[in-house]
mmCIF file of C-alpha atoms in Angstrom:
data_model
loop_
_atom_site.group_PDB
_atom_site.id
_atom_site.type_symbol
_atom_site.label_atom_id
_atom_site.label_comp_id
_atom_site.label_asym_id
_atom_site.label_seq_id
_atom_site.Cartn_x
_atom_site.Cartn_y
_atom_site.Cartn_z
ATOM 1 C CA MET V 224 -55.497 18.613 -2.142
ATOM 2 C CA VAL V 225 -56.095 17.243 1.124
ATOM 3 C CA GLY V 226 -53.776 13.824 1.970
ATOM 4 C CA MET V 227 -55.582 10.694 3.967
ATOM 5 C CA ASN V 228 -53.722 7.889 5.229
ATOM 6 C CA SER V 229 -56.422 6.509 7.672
ATOM 7 C CA ARG V 230 -58.081 4.190 7.388
ATOM 8 C CA PHE V 231 -61.774 3.441 7.722
ATOM 9 C CA PRO V 232 -62.942 6.929 9.601
ATOM 10 C CA MET V 233 -65.595 6.453 12.451
ATOM 11 C CA SER V 234 -67.889 9.184 10.822
ATOM 12 C CA PRO V 235 -68.635 9.804 6.915
ATOM 13 C CA ALA V 236 -66.348 12.947 6.080
ATOM 14 C CA ARG V 237 -68.860 15.695 4.859
ATOM 15 C CA ILE V 238 -66.901 18.032 2.017
ATOM 16 C CA ALA V 239 -68.260 20.660 0.400
ATOM 17 C CA ALA V 240 -65.276 21.060 -2.206
ATOM 18 C CA GLU V 241 -66.066 24.424 -4.116
ATOM 19 C CA GLY V 242 -64.823 23.274 -6.840
ATOM 20 C CA GLU V 243 -61.830 22.047 -5.888
ATOM 21 C CA PRO V 244 -59.649 18.144 -5.199
ATOM 22 C CA VAL V 245 -59.699 16.744 -2.714
ATOM 23 C CA TYR V 246 -57.792 13.099 -1.356
ATOM 24 C CA VAL V 247 -54.272 13.008 -2.843
ATOM 25 C CA VAL V 248 -54.487 8.654 -3.150
ATOM 26 C CA ARG V 249 -51.941 7.467 -1.217
ATOM 27 C CA SER V 250 -50.652 3.795 -1.803
ATOM 28 C CA GLY V 251 -52.265 1.249 0.529
ATOM 29 C CA ALA V 252 -55.075 4.109 2.006
ATOM 30 C CA ALA V 253 -59.185 3.539 2.545
ATOM 31 C CA TYR V 254 -61.496 5.881 2.198
ATOM 32 C CA ARG V 255 -64.435 5.426 3.371
ATOM 33 C CA GLY V 256 -68.087 7.589 3.486
ATOM 34 C CA VAL V 257 -67.199 10.482 2.451
ATOM 35 C CA HIS V 258 -70.302 12.219 1.374
ATOM 36 C CA ALA V 259 -69.178 15.812 -1.079
ATOM 37 C CA ARG V 260 -70.905 18.567 -3.142
ATOM 38 C CA ASP V 261 -69.068 19.910 -5.971
ATOM 39 C CA VAL V 262 -66.478 18.344 -6.300
ATOM 40 C CA GLY V 263 -63.417 19.985 -9.026
ATOM 41 C CA ASN V 264 -61.548 17.432 -11.338
ATOM 42 C CA GLY V 265 -61.214 14.874 -8.666
ATOM 43 C CA LEU V 266 -62.351 13.991 -5.147
ATOM 44 C CA PHE V 267 -59.776 11.127 -5.218
ATOM 45 C CA VAL V 268 -56.566 12.077 -7.652
ATOM 46 C CA ILE V 269 -54.734 9.295 -8.232
ATOM 47 C CA ARG V 270 -51.404 11.373 -9.394
ATOM 48 C CA ASP V 271 -48.756 8.560 -8.263
ATOM 49 C CA SER V 272 -48.034 5.175 -9.009
ATOM 50 C CA VAL V 273 -50.493 3.949 -6.157
ATOM 51 C CA ARG V 274 -51.540 -0.161 -4.897
ATOM 52 C CA SER V 275 -53.489 -1.231 -3.153
ATOM 53 C CA VAL V 276 -55.974 1.692 -2.834
ATOM 54 C CA GLN V 277 -60.006 1.229 -1.443
ATOM 55 C CA ILE V 278 -62.542 3.609 -2.230
ATOM 56 C CA SER V 279 -66.094 3.063 -0.335
ATOM 57 C CA ASP V 280 -69.780 4.077 0.401
ATOM 58 C CA VAL V 281 -68.955 7.621 -1.295
ATOM 59 C CA GLU V 282 -71.947 9.910 -2.381
ATOM 60 C CA VAL V 283 -71.440 13.012 -4.477
ATOM 61 C CA VAL V 284 -73.813 15.634 -5.360
ATOM 62 C CA GLY V 285 -72.589 17.723 -8.617
ATOM 63 C CA GLY V 286 -69.699 18.617 -9.542
ATOM 64 C CA TYR V 287 -66.570 17.722 -12.416
ATOM 65 C CA ARG V 288 -65.447 14.682 -11.828
ATOM 66 C CA VAL V 289 -64.871 12.181 -8.563
ATOM 67 C CA ILE V 290 -61.335 10.084 -9.234
ATOM 68 C CA GLU V 291 -59.040 11.357 -11.739
ATOM 69 C CA ASN V 292 -55.761 9.852 -12.968
ATOM 70 C CA THR V 293 -53.304 12.145 -14.324
ATOM 71 C CA ALA V 294 -49.828 12.700 -13.219
ATOM 72 C CA VAL V 295 -48.067 15.358 -11.611
ATOM 73 C CA PRO V 296 -45.179 15.758 -13.103
ATOM 74 C CA ARG V 297 -47.658 15.329 -16.101
ATOM 75 C CA GLY V 298 -44.389 13.756 -18.293
ATOM 76 C CA ALA V 299 -44.515 10.859 -15.258
ATOM 77 C CA GLY V 300 -46.554 7.864 -14.588
ATOM 78 C CA ALA V 301 -49.151 7.076 -12.138
ATOM 79 C CA ASP V 302 -50.322 3.783 -12.302
ATOM 80 C CA CYS V 303 -52.533 2.426 -9.648
ATOM 81 C CA VAL V 304 -52.298 -1.355 -8.945
ATOM 82 C CA GLY V 305 -55.538 -3.556 -7.087
ATOM 83 C CA LEU V 306 -58.149 -0.596 -7.160
ATOM 84 C CA ARG V 307 -60.796 -1.316 -5.095
ATOM 85 C CA VAL V 308 -64.127 0.985 -5.179
ATOM 86 C CA ARG V 309 -67.274 -0.486 -3.484
ATOM 87 C CA GLY V 310 -70.503 1.661 -2.770
ATOM 88 C CA ALA V 311 -70.973 4.605 -5.041
ATOM 89 C CA LYS V 312 -73.997 7.351 -5.553
ATOM 90 C CA ALA V 313 -73.106 10.511 -7.575
ATOM 91 C CA LYS V 314 -74.776 12.685 -9.515
ATOM 92 C CA GLY V 315 -75.176 16.027 -11.711
ATOM 93 C CA LEU V 316 -71.571 15.269 -12.831
ATOM 94 C CA ARG V 317 -70.097 17.866 -15.648
ATOM 95 C CA ARG V 318 -67.363 15.066 -17.090
ATOM 96 C CA SER V 319 -67.331 11.853 -15.529
ATOM 97 C CA PHE V 320 -67.054 9.396 -11.867
ATOM 98 C CA ALA V 321 -64.085 7.817 -12.874
ATOM 99 C CA ARG V 322 -61.259 8.058 -15.267
ATOM 100 C CA ILE V 323 -57.758 5.487 -15.372
ATOM 101 C CA ARG V 324 -55.027 6.303 -17.759
ATOM 102 C CA TYR V 325 -51.138 4.562 -17.324
ATOM 103 C CA ALA V 326 -50.918 0.518 -16.687
ATOM 104 C CA SER V 327 -53.621 0.657 -14.377
ATOM 105 C CA HIS V 328 -54.741 -2.555 -13.852
ATOM 106 C CA ASP V 329 -55.966 -5.354 -11.303
ATOM 107 C CA GLY V 330 -58.819 -3.205 -10.405
ATOM 108 C CA VAL V 331 -62.425 -3.860 -9.365
ATOM 109 C CA ILE V 332 -65.130 -1.387 -9.747
ATOM 110 C CA GLU V 333 -68.768 -2.069 -7.945
ATOM 111 C CA ASP V 334 -72.261 -1.310 -7.423
ATOM 112 C CA VAL V 335 -71.735 2.136 -8.182
ATOM 113 C CA THR V 336 -74.692 4.536 -9.870
ATOM 114 C CA ALA V 337 -73.345 7.898 -11.266
ATOM 115 C CA SER V 338 -75.582 10.771 -13.800
ATOM 116 C CA GLY V 339 -73.888 12.909 -15.570
ATOM 117 C CA MET V 340 -75.818 16.124 -16.798
ATOM 118 C CA LEU V 341 -76.076 18.098 -20.463
ATOM 119 C CA THR V 342 -72.652 19.710 -21.208
ATOM 120 C CA THR V 343 -71.637 22.425 -23.079
ATOM 121 C CA GLY V 344 -67.825 22.728 -22.969
ATOM 122 C CA ALA V 345 -65.524 22.740 -25.364
ATOM 123 C CA HIS V 346 -62.921 20.257 -24.611
ATOM 124 C CA ASP V 347 -65.306 18.642 -21.855
ATOM 125 C CA LEU V 348 -66.507 15.314 -23.284
ATOM 126 C CA PRO V 349 -68.093 13.678 -21.261
ATOM 127 C CA VAL V 350 -68.042 9.784 -20.120
ATOM 128 C CA GLY V 351 -68.935 7.834 -16.855
ATOM 129 C CA ILE V 352 -66.066 5.674 -16.288
ATOM 130 C CA SER V 353 -63.676 5.835 -19.147
ATOM 131 C CA PHE V 354 -60.303 3.866 -19.924
ATOM 132 C CA ALA V 355 -57.116 5.131 -21.640
ATOM 133 C CA ASP V 356 -53.872 4.634 -21.785
ATOM 134 C CA THR V 357 -52.824 0.465 -21.429
ATOM 135 C CA ALA V 358 -55.300 0.079 -18.479
ATOM 136 C CA HIS V 359 -55.604 -3.632 -18.564
ATOM 137 C CA ASP V 360 -57.685 -6.276 -16.529
ATOM 138 C CA PHE V 361 -60.328 -4.231 -14.607
ATOM 139 C CA ARG V 362 -63.687 -5.602 -13.561
ATOM 140 C CA LEU V 363 -66.516 -3.827 -13.417
ATOM 141 C CA GLU V 364 -69.701 -5.316 -11.728
ATOM 142 C CA ARG V 365 -73.595 -3.513 -10.876
ATOM 143 C CA CYS V 366 -72.201 -0.626 -11.846
ATOM 144 C CA THR V 367 -75.166 2.307 -14.071
ATOM 145 C CA MET V 368 -74.151 5.376 -16.063
ATOM 146 C CA ARG V 369 -76.759 7.617 -16.730
ATOM 147 C CA GLY V 370 -77.111 10.725 -18.875
ATOM 148 C CA PHE V 371 -73.456 11.336 -19.952
ATOM 149 C CA ARG V 372 -74.501 14.219 -22.372
ATOM 150 C CA TRP V 373 -72.544 16.369 -24.842
ATOM 151 C CA LYS V 374 -74.386 19.290 -26.215
ATOM 152 C CA ARG V 375 -72.735 21.252 -29.211
ATOM 153 C CA GLY V 376 -73.872 22.553 -33.073
ATOM 154 C CA GLU V 377 -76.751 20.279 -34.493
ATOM 155 C CA GLY V 378 -73.807 20.216 -37.362
ATOM 156 C CA LYS V 379 -71.603 18.202 -35.260
ATOM 157 C CA TYR V 380 -71.115 15.128 -33.597
ATOM 158 C CA TRP V 381 -72.343 15.277 -29.782
ATOM 159 C CA ASN V 382 -70.263 12.739 -27.961
ATOM 160 C CA GLY V 383 -70.936 11.190 -24.148
ATOM 161 C CA ASP V 384 -71.210 7.813 -23.855
ATOM 162 C CA GLY V 385 -71.665 5.675 -20.575
ATOM 163 C CA PHE V 386 -68.681 3.040 -20.301
ATOM 164 C CA SER V 387 -65.808 3.755 -22.842
ATOM 165 C CA THR V 388 -62.080 2.081 -23.028
ATOM 166 C CA GLU V 389 -59.683 2.848 -25.990
ATOM 167 C CA ARG V 390 -56.952 1.590 -27.544
ATOM 168 C CA GLY V 391 -54.249 0.205 -25.687
ATOM 169 C CA ASN V 392 -56.809 -1.476 -23.252
ATOM 170 C CA ALA V 393 -57.487 -4.922 -22.871
ATOM 171 C CA ARG V 394 -59.420 -7.291 -20.750
ATOM 172 C CA ILE V 395 -61.960 -5.568 -19.510
ATOM 173 C CA LEU V 396 -64.629 -7.195 -17.823
ATOM 174 C CA PHE V 397 -68.143 -5.766 -17.758
ATOM 175 C CA ARG V 398 -70.771 -7.731 -15.997
ATOM 176 C CA ARG V 399 -74.493 -6.299 -14.922
ATOM 177 C CA CYS V 400 -73.204 -3.068 -16.065
ATOM 178 C CA ALA V 401 -76.280 -0.628 -17.784
ATOM 179 C CA ALA V 402 -75.657 2.632 -19.545
ATOM 180 C CA TRP V 403 -79.189 5.146 -20.020
ATOM 181 C CA ASP V 404 -79.718 8.265 -21.708
ATOM 182 C CA ASN V 405 -75.821 8.839 -22.628
ATOM 183 C CA SER V 406 -75.973 11.075 -26.438
ATOM 184 C CA ASP V 407 -73.302 8.157 -27.753
ATOM 185 C CA GLY V 408 -72.201 5.443 -26.930
ATOM 186 C CA GLY V 409 -73.888 3.834 -23.840
ATOM 187 C CA PHE V 410 -70.947 0.884 -24.284
ATOM 188 C CA ASP V 411 -68.154 2.307 -26.227
ATOM 189 C CA LEU V 412 -65.114 -0.131 -26.423
ATOM 190 C CA LYS V 413 -62.133 -0.040 -28.390
ATOM 191 C CA SER V 414 -60.184 -2.245 -25.962
ATOM 192 C CA THR V 415 -59.223 -6.226 -26.763
ATOM 193 C CA GLY V 416 -59.954 -8.229 -24.840
ATOM 194 C CA SER V 417 -63.320 -7.279 -23.751
ATOM 195 C CA VAL V 418 -65.966 -9.636 -22.343
ATOM 196 C CA LEU V 419 -69.672 -8.218 -21.839
ATOM 197 C CA ASP V 420 -71.714 -10.634 -18.887
ATOM 198 C CA ASP V 421 -75.793 -9.504 -18.698
ATOM 199 C CA CYS V 422 -75.318 -5.955 -19.598
ATOM 200 C CA ILE V 423 -78.419 -3.679 -21.036
ATOM 201 C CA SER V 424 -78.099 -0.567 -22.453
ATOM 202 C CA GLY V 425 -81.098 1.588 -23.589
ATOM 203 C CA ARG V 426 -81.993 5.093 -25.368
ATOM 204 C CA ASN V 427 -78.426 5.856 -26.116
ATOM 205 C CA ALA V 428 -77.645 7.186 -29.633
ATOM 206 C CA ARG V 429 -75.898 3.839 -29.954
ATOM 207 C CA ASN V 430 -76.467 1.274 -27.218
ATOM 208 C CA PHE V 431 -73.180 -0.704 -28.334
ATOM 209 C CA ARG V 432 -70.619 0.839 -30.090
ATOM 210 C CA LEU V 433 -67.462 -2.149 -30.334
ATOM 211 C CA TRP V 434 -64.433 -1.359 -32.437
ATOM 212 C CA SER V 435 -62.966 -4.941 -31.271
ATOM 213 C CA SER V 436 -63.921 -7.928 -31.355
ATOM 214 C CA ILE V 437 -65.672 -8.919 -28.292
ATOM 215 C CA ARG V 438 -67.631 -11.859 -26.594
ATOM 216 C CA ALA V 439 -71.049 -10.958 -24.067
ATOM 217 C CA THR V 440 -73.753 -14.149 -22.336
ATOM 218 C CA ARG V 441 -76.651 -12.027 -22.326
ATOM 219 C CA LEU V 442 -77.111 -8.360 -23.921
ATOM 220 C CA THR V 443 -79.907 -6.498 -23.879
ATOM 221 C CA SER V 444 -80.383 -3.074 -26.200
ATOM 222 C CA VAL V 445 -83.578 -1.223 -25.388
ATOM 223 C CA ASP V 446 -84.771 1.665 -27.738
ATOM 224 C CA PRO V 447 -81.525 3.903 -28.947
ATOM 225 C CA ARG V 448 -81.824 6.945 -28.996
ATOM 226 C CA LYS V 449 -80.920 10.340 -30.781
ATOM 227 C CA ILE V 450 -80.298 13.324 -28.802
ATOM 228 C CA GLY V 451 -78.871 15.614 -31.332
ATOM 229 C CA GLY V 452 -76.885 16.487 -33.503
ATOM 230 C CA ILE V 453 -74.959 14.344 -36.017
ATOM 231 C CA GLY V 454 -73.934 10.540 -36.336
ATOM 232 C CA ASP V 455 -76.324 6.998 -36.286
ATOM 233 C CA THR V 456 -78.688 5.711 -34.027
ATOM 234 C CA ASN V 457 -78.965 2.409 -33.791
ATOM 235 C CA HIS V 458 -78.469 -0.555 -31.528
ATOM 236 C CA PHE V 459 -75.254 -1.850 -32.734
ATOM 237 C CA SER V 460 -72.976 -0.043 -34.207
ATOM 238 C CA ILE V 461 -70.180 -2.089 -34.996
ATOM 239 C CA MET V 462 -66.056 -0.313 -36.425
ATOM 240 C CA ALA V 463 -64.731 -2.812 -38.471
ATOM 241 C CA ALA V 464 -61.485 -1.106 -39.959
ATOM 242 C CA GLN V 465 -61.084 -0.809 -43.596
ATOM 243 C CA GLY V 466 -58.218 -2.925 -44.946
ATOM 244 C CA LEU V 467 -58.909 -5.286 -42.319
ATOM 245 C CA ARG V 468 -58.469 -9.229 -43.006
ATOM 246 C CA THR V 469 -59.532 -10.465 -40.444
ATOM 247 C CA PRO V 470 -62.832 -9.114 -39.331
ATOM 248 C CA LEU V 471 -64.421 -8.621 -36.395
ATOM 249 C CA VAL V 472 -66.258 -11.382 -34.363
ATOM 250 C CA ILE V 473 -69.082 -10.365 -31.983
ATOM 251 C CA HIS V 474 -70.071 -13.062 -30.173
ATOM 252 C CA ILE V 475 -73.142 -13.189 -28.159
ATOM 253 C CA GLU V 476 -75.325 -15.714 -26.309
ATOM 254 C CA HIS V 477 -78.207 -14.179 -25.710
ATOM 255 C CA LEU V 478 -79.135 -11.018 -27.523
ATOM 256 C CA THR V 479 -82.298 -8.896 -26.077
ATOM 257 C CA VAL V 480 -83.677 -6.257 -29.090
ATOM 258 C CA LYS V 481 -86.751 -4.145 -27.602
ATOM 259 C CA SER V 482 -87.665 -0.348 -29.914
ATOM 260 C CA ASP V 483 -91.081 0.473 -30.831
ATOM 261 C CA GLN V 484 -89.020 2.613 -33.742
ATOM 262 C CA ALA V 485 -87.473 0.739 -36.638
ATOM 263 C CA TRP V 486 -83.464 1.782 -36.072
ATOM 264 C CA PRO V 487 -81.383 -0.403 -37.519
ATOM 265 C CA ILE V 488 -79.973 -3.546 -35.127
ATOM 266 C CA PHE V 489 -76.795 -3.839 -36.520
ATOM 267 C CA ASP V 490 -74.797 -0.422 -38.161
ATOM 268 C CA VAL V 491 -71.676 -2.414 -39.788
ATOM 269 C CA HIS V 492 -68.745 0.605 -40.684
ATOM 270 C CA ASP V 493 -65.913 0.253 -43.490
ATOM 271 C CA GLY V 494 -65.062 -3.555 -43.052
ATOM 272 C CA PRO V 495 -65.817 -7.139 -42.190
ATOM 273 C CA ALA V 496 -67.984 -8.408 -39.328
ATOM 274 C CA ARG V 497 -68.403 -11.643 -38.028
ATOM 275 C CA ILE V 498 -71.634 -11.205 -35.982
ATOM 276 C CA ILE V 499 -72.900 -14.970 -33.726
ATOM 277 C CA ILE V 500 -75.591 -14.734 -32.177
ATOM 278 C CA GLY V 501 -77.063 -17.666 -29.628
ATOM 279 C CA SER V 502 -80.134 -17.628 -28.956
ATOM 280 C CA HIS V 503 -82.631 -14.175 -28.999
ATOM 281 C CA ASP V 504 -85.889 -12.018 -28.610
ATOM 282 C CA ILE V 505 -86.333 -10.021 -30.581
ATOM 283 C CA GLN V 506 -89.278 -7.372 -30.888
ATOM 284 C CA VAL V 507 -89.344 -4.567 -33.143
ATOM 285 C CA PRO V 508 -91.026 -2.797 -35.978
ATOM 286 C CA PRO V 509 -91.952 -5.245 -39.259
ATOM 287 C CA GLY V 510 -89.276 -3.768 -41.623
ATOM 288 C CA THR V 511 -86.240 -2.852 -38.933
ATOM 289 C CA PRO V 512 -83.029 -3.416 -41.291
ATOM 290 C CA LEU V 513 -81.173 -6.356 -39.017
ATOM 291 C CA VAL V 514 -77.933 -5.031 -40.846
ATOM 292 C CA ARG V 515 -77.162 -1.550 -42.435
ATOM 293 C CA ARG V 516 -73.962 -1.361 -44.160
ATOM 294 C CA ARG V 517 -72.209 1.913 -43.815
ATOM 295 C CA GLY V 518 -68.978 2.852 -46.062
ATOM 296 C CA LYS V 519 -67.567 -0.713 -46.982
ATOM 297 C CA GLY V 520 -68.993 -2.357 -43.827
ATOM 298 C CA SER V 521 -69.820 -6.015 -44.361
ATOM 299 C CA VAL V 522 -71.008 -9.305 -42.182
ATOM 300 C CA PRO V 523 -69.498 -11.991 -44.868
ATOM 301 C CA GLY V 524 -71.895 -14.886 -44.967
ATOM 302 C CA GLY V 525 -74.662 -13.147 -42.984
ATOM 303 C CA ILE V 526 -75.567 -13.032 -39.223
ATOM 304 C CA SER V 527 -74.837 -16.776 -37.735
ATOM 305 C CA PHE V 528 -78.216 -17.411 -35.510
ATOM 306 C CA ALA V 529 -77.644 -20.994 -33.376
ATOM 307 C CA GLY V 530 -81.741 -21.294 -34.465
ATOM 308 C CA THR V 531 -84.098 -19.536 -36.294
ATOM 309 C CA PRO V 532 -83.251 -16.206 -37.517
ATOM 310 C CA PRO V 533 -86.016 -13.509 -36.093
ATOM 311 C CA LYS V 534 -88.091 -12.473 -39.166
ATOM 312 C CA LEU V 535 -88.520 -8.844 -39.573
#
């Protein structure tokens, strides 16, 4: 790996990474104008606790992952505080654009476009941008994740998400973000305090897969599409848990749904959910299910619409 502490190099750094990680990220460093191909597990590797890192004007063609956050040694922490990523393009990624872990917080990721590929590795679950552990208080704005797909046997679950958060993550804001053509969820969110502000998800098996209460301004779901394997196909999977005493609350101020096939709009799994919709623009075939209950899933009292409910 290469360490880089100088700020803002005068000309773009062009790198043939040959499948290896490149920069070990240091506190206070700024990395700008890095154009690379065939990157390994991290063009930028965060392996120690760091603060105030800036990454901008990055282009990547081919490889495994662009930003990797894994401690060395693995038992240590590698919190990243105040990360700023602005302006990045990547294509042909086997695993992800970024993985953010530990107690990383107060980060901003803006104007990032990344595309994956169909992967077949047994453990290489592809996700465009993923959060894990207790990472919290990140804002993602104008980011698009496309084509993160995991091909497995037809009798298996084909994972592969545009954006994902895990239980333990909190207060992740997605503003004007988009997820397209992923083999599972466009947005697969388990974090608490998630906010979706004017986001679009299309041609994923499940455009939005929501495990916790969320608030949204404008959400657009377009043409869910099963790519392969088992699993539901729908606009929204609401993953309420069995035995949940308090329903999940999904509050969407304006909902747009467009499809030429009658995929269910809301699949509600295993427990109760309260769904509140303000205005809506729903263009789907006649007979499209508004709600499909899976297992013990329920919507007590039905979906609440501020205006006239849609006629399906």
